[in-house]
mmCIF file of C-alpha atoms and ligand atoms in Angstrom:
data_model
loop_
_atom_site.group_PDB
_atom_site.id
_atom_site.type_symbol
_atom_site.label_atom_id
_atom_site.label_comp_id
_atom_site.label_asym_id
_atom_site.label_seq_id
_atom_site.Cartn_x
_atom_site.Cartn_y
_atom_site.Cartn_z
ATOM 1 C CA UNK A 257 3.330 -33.307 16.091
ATOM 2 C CA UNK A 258 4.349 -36.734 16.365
ATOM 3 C CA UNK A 259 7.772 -37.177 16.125
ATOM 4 C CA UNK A 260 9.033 -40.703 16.186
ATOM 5 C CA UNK A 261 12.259 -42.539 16.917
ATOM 6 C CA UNK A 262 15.217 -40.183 17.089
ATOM 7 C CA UNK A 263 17.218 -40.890 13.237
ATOM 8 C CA UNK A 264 19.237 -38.513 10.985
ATOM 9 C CA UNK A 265 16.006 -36.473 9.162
ATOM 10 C CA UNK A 266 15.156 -35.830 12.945
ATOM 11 C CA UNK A 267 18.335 -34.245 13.700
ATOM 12 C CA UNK A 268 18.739 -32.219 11.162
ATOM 13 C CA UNK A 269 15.108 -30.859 11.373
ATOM 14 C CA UNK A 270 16.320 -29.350 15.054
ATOM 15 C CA UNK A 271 19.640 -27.864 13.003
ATOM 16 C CA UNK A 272 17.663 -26.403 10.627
ATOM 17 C CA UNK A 273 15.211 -24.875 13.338
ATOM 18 C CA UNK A 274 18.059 -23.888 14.784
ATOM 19 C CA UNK A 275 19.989 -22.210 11.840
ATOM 20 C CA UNK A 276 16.141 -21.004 10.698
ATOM 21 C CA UNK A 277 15.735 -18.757 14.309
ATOM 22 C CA UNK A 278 19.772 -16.982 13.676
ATOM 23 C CA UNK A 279 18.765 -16.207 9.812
ATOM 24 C CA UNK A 280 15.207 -14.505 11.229
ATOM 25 C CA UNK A 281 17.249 -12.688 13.815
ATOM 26 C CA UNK A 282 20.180 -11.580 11.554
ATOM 27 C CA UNK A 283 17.226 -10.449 9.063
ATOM 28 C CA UNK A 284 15.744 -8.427 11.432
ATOM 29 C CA UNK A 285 18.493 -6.839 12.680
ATOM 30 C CA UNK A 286 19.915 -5.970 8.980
ATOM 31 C CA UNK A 287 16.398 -4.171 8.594
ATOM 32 C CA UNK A 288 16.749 -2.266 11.803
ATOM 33 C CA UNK A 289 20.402 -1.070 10.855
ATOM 34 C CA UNK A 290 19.310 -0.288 7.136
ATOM 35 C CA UNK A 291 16.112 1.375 7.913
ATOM 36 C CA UNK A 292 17.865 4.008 9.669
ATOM 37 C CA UNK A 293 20.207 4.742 6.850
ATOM 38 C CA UNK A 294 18.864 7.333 4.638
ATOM 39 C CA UNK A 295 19.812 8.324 1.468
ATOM 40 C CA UNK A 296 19.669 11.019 -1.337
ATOM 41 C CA UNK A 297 16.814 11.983 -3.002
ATOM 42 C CA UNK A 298 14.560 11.594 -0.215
ATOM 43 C CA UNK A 299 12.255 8.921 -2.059
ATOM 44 C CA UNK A 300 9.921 7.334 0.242
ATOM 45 C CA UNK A 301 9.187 3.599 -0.181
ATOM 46 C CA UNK A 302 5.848 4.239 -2.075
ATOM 47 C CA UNK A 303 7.515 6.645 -4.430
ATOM 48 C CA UNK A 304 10.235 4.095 -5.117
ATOM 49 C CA UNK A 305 7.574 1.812 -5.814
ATOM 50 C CA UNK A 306 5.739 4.107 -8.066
ATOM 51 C CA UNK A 307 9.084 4.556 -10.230
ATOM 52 C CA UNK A 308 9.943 1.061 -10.831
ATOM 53 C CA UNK A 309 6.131 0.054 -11.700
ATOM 54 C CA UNK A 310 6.575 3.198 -14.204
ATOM 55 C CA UNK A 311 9.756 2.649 -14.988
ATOM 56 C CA UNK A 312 8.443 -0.866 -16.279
ATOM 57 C CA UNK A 313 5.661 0.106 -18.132
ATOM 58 C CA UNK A 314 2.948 -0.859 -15.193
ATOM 59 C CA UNK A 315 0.027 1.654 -14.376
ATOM 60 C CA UNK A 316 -2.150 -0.354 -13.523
ATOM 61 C CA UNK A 317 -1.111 -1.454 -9.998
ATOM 62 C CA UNK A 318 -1.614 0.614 -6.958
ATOM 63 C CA UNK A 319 0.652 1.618 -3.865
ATOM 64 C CA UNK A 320 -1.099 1.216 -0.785
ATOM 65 C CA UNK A 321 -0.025 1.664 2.609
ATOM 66 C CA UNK A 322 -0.984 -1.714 4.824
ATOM 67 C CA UNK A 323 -1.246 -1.834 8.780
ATOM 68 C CA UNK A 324 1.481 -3.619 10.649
ATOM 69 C CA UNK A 325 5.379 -4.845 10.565
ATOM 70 C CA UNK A 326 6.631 -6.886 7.863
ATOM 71 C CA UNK A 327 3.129 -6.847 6.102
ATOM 72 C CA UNK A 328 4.608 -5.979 2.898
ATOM 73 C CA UNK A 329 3.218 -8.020 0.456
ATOM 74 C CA UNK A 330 2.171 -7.817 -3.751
ATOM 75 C CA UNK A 331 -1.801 -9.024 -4.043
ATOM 76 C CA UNK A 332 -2.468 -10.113 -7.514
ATOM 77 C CA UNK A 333 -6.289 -10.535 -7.596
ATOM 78 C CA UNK A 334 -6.609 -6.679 -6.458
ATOM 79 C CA UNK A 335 -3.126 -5.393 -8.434
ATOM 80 C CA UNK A 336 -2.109 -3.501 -5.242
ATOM 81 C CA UNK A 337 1.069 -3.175 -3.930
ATOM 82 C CA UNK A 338 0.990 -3.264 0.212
ATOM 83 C CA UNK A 339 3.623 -1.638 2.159
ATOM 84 C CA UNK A 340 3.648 -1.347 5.508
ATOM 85 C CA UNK A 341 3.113 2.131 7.162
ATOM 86 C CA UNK A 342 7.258 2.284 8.028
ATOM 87 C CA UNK A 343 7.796 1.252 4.568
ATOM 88 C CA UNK A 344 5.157 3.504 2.456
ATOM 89 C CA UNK A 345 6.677 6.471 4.470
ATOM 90 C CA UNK A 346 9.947 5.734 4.862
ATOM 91 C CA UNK A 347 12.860 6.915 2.903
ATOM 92 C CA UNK A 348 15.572 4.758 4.243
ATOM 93 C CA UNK A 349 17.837 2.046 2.179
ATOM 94 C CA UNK A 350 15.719 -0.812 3.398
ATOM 95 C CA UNK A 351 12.326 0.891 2.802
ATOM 96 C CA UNK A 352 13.489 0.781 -0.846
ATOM 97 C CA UNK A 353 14.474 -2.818 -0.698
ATOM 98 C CA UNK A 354 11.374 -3.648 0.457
ATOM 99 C CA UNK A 355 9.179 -1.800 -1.950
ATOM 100 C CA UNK A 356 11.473 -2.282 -5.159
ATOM 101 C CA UNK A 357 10.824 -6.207 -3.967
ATOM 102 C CA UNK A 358 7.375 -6.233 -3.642
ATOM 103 C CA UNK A 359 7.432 -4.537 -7.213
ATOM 104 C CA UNK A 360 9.411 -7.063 -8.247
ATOM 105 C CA UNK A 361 6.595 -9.428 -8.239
ATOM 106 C CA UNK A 362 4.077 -7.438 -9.483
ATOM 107 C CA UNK A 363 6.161 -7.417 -12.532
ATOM 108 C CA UNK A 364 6.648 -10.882 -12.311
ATOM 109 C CA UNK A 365 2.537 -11.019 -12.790
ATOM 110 C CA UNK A 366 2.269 -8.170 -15.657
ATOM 111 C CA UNK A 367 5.243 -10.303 -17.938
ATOM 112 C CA UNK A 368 3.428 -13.828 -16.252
ATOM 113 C CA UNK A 369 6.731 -15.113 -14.968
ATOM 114 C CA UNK A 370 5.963 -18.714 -14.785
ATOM 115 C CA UNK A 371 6.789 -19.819 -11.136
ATOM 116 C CA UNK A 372 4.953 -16.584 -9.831
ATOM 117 C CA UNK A 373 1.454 -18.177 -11.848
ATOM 118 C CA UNK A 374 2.195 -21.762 -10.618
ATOM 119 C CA UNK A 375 2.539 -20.460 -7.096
ATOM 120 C CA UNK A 376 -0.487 -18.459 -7.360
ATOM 121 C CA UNK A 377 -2.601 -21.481 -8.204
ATOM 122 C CA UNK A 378 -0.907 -23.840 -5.868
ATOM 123 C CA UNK A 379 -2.376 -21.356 -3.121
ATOM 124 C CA UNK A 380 -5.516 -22.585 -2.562
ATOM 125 C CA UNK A 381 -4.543 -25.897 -2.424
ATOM 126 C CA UNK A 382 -1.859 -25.422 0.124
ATOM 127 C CA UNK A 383 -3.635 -23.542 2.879
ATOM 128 C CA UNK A 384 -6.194 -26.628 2.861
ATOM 129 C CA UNK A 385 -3.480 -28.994 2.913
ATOM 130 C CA UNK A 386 -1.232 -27.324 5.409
ATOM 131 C CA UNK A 387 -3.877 -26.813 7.698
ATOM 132 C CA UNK A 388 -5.343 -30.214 7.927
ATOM 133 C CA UNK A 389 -2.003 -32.510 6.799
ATOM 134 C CA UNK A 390 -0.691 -32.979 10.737
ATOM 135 C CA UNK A 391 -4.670 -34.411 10.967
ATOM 136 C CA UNK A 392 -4.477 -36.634 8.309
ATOM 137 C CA UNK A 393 -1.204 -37.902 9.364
ATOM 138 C CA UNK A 394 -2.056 -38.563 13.109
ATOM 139 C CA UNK A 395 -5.332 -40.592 11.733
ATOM 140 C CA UNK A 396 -3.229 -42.324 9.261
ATOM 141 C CA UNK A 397 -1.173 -44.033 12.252
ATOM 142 C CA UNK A 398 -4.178 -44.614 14.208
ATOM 143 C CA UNK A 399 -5.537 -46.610 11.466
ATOM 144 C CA UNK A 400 -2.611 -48.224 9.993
ATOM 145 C CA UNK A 401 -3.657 -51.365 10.025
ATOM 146 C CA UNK A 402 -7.109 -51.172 8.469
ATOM 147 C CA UNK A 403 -6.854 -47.914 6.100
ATOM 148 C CA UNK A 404 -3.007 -47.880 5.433
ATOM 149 C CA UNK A 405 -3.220 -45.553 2.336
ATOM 150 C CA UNK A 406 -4.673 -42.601 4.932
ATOM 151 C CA UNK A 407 -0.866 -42.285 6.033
ATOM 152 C CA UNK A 408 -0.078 -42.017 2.402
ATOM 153 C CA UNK A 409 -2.808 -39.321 1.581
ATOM 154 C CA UNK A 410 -1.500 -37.183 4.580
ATOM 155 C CA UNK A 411 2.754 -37.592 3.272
ATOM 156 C CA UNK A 412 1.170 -36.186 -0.185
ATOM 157 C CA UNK A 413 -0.598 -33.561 1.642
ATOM 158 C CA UNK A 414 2.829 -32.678 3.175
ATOM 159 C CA UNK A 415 4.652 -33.112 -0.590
ATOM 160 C CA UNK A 416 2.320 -30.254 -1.622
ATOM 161 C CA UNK A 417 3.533 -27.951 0.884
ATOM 162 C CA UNK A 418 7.015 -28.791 0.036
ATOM 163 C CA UNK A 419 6.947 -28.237 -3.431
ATOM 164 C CA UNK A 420 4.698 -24.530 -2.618
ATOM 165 C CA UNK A 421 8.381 -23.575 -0.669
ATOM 166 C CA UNK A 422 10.334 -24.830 -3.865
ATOM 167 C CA UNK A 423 8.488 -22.746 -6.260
ATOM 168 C CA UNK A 424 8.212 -19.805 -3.781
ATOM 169 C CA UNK A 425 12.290 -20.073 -4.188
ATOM 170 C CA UNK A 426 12.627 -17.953 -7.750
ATOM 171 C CA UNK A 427 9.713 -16.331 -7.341
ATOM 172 C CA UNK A 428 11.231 -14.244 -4.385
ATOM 173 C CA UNK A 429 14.871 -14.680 -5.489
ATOM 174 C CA UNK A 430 13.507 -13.226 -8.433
ATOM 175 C CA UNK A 431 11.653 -10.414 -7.039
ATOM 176 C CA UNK A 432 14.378 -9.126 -5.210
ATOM 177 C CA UNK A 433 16.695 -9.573 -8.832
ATOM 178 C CA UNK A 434 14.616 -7.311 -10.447
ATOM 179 C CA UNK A 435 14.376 -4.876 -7.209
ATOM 180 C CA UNK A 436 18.243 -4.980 -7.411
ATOM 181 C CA UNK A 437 18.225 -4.390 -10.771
ATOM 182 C CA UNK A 438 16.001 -1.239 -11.061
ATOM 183 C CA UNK A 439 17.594 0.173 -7.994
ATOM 184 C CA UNK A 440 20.766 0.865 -9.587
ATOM 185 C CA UNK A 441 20.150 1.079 -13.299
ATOM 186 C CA UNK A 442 18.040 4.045 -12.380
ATOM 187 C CA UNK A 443 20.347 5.116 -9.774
ATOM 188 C CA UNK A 444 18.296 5.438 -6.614
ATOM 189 C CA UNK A 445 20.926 3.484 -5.084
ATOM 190 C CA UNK A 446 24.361 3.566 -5.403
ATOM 191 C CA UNK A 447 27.495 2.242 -3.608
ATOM 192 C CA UNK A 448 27.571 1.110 -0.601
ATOM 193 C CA UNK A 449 23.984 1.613 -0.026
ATOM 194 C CA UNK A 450 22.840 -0.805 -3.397
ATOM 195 C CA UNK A 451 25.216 -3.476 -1.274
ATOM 196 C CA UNK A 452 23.312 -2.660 1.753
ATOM 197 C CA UNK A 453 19.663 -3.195 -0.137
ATOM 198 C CA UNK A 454 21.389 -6.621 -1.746
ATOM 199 C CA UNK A 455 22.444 -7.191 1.668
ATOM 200 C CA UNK A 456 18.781 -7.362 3.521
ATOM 201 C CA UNK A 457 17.089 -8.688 0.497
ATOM 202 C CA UNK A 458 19.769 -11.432 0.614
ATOM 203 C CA UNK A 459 18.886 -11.991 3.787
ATOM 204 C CA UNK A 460 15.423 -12.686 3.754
ATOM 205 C CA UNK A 461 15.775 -14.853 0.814
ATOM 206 C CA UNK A 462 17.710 -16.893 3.081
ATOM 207 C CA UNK A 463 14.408 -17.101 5.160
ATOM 208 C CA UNK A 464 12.932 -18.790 2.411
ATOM 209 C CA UNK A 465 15.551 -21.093 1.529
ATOM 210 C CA UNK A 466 15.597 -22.158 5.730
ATOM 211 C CA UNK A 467 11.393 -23.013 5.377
ATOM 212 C CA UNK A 468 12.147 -25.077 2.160
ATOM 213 C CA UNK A 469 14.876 -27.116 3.204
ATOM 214 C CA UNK A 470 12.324 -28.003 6.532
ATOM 215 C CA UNK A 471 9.694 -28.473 4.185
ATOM 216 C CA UNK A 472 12.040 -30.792 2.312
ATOM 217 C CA UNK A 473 13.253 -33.003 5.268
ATOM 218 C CA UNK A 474 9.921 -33.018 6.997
ATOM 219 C CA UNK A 475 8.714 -34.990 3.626
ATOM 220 C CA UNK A 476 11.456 -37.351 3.749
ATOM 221 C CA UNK A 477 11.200 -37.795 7.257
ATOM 222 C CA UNK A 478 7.488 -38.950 7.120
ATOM 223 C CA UNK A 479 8.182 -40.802 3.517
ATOM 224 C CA UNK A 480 10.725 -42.622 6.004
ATOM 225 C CA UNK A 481 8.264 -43.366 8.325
ATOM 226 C CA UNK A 482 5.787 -45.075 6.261
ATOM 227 C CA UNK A 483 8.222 -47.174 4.796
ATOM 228 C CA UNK A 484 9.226 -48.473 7.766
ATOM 229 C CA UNK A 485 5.923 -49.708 8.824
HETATM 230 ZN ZN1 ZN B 48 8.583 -11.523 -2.062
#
């Protein structure tokens, strides 16, 4: 990536790299402590999901268990819910953050909270532009001086991306409201472990907040660029 003179958008890109790797660590290492804290009840992550989609009128959406770490995910166009094989079996605190979460936003779909459908069809659209943007951008300076508006195309390309990690903002803030929400107005957490679920979901929200303020700067950064040319 080309990264130009050394000015303020610069700098702070490196802080927030910087700031970006100790939220990931803390994150992980709020998981690791919570996911050996067990409580009551002995609800594993895919029974907690089961509740809450019950609990909220949804039987339409399946609980599946998904290879990997961190894999946990909602998928839409096949109404499944994918938890990761710790997750689907596991009946510690952060199991059920994870899975109440992930629930969260397959409610979001079955009431069609409005950020979750605007992300959804921004999708498409930003894993073309993400993955060819740096191109476009690189060309763009090569050719300055005969196809200036290339170096335009490629900022835009970039502006897409940033406003994907805007809108991804309440959708997962969101998500892990309604998690919070169903956790303890049905009681499967209470005390110190609901703070302790608020806690790691808190947490990775952060790690969303982080990749939208980059997404933010590295806009203005190459906006600031191109007007200096
Ligand atoms: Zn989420």
């Amino acid at each position: 990536m080309y990264l130009g003179p050394i000015n303020a958008e610069w700098v702070l890109l490196i802080v927030i790299a910087i700031v970006g790797f100790i939220v990931q660590a803390k994150l992980q290492s709020v998981f690791k402590k919570y996911s050996k804290v067990m409580f009551p009840g002995g609800l594993t992550g895919k029974d907690v999901a089961e509740r809450m989609l019950h609990d909220n009128g949804i039987y339409d959406v399946k609980v599946v268990s998904t290879p990997g770490h961190l894999t946990d995910h909602y998928n839409p166009a096949t109404k499944t819910v994918n938890l990761s094989e710790s997750v689907y079996s596991s009946n510690s605190v952060a199991a059920a953050a994870v899975a109440a979460h992930e629930c969260g936003h397959a409610v979001q779909h079955a009431r069609e909270y409005a950020p979750l459908k605007m992300r959804s069809a921004l999708v498409p659209v930003v894993s073309f532009s993400s993955q060819w943007a740096m191109w476009v951008i690189i060309a763009g300076m090569l050719l300055l001086n005969t196809y200036p508006a290339l170096f335009w195309i490629g900022i835009g390309m970039i502006a897409v991306s940033a406003v994907f990690s805007l809108i991804t903002l309440p959708v997962e803030y969101n998500a892990s409201a309604r998690a919070m929400e169903w956790l303890t107005g049905s009681y499967t957490l209470k005390g110190e472990q609901a703070a302790q679920a608020k806690e790691a979901l808190a947490w990775a929200a952060r790690t969303y907040l982080v990749a939208a303020l980059s997404a933010v700067v590295t806009l203005i950064y190459y906006i600031g660029i191109a007007r200096r040319q």
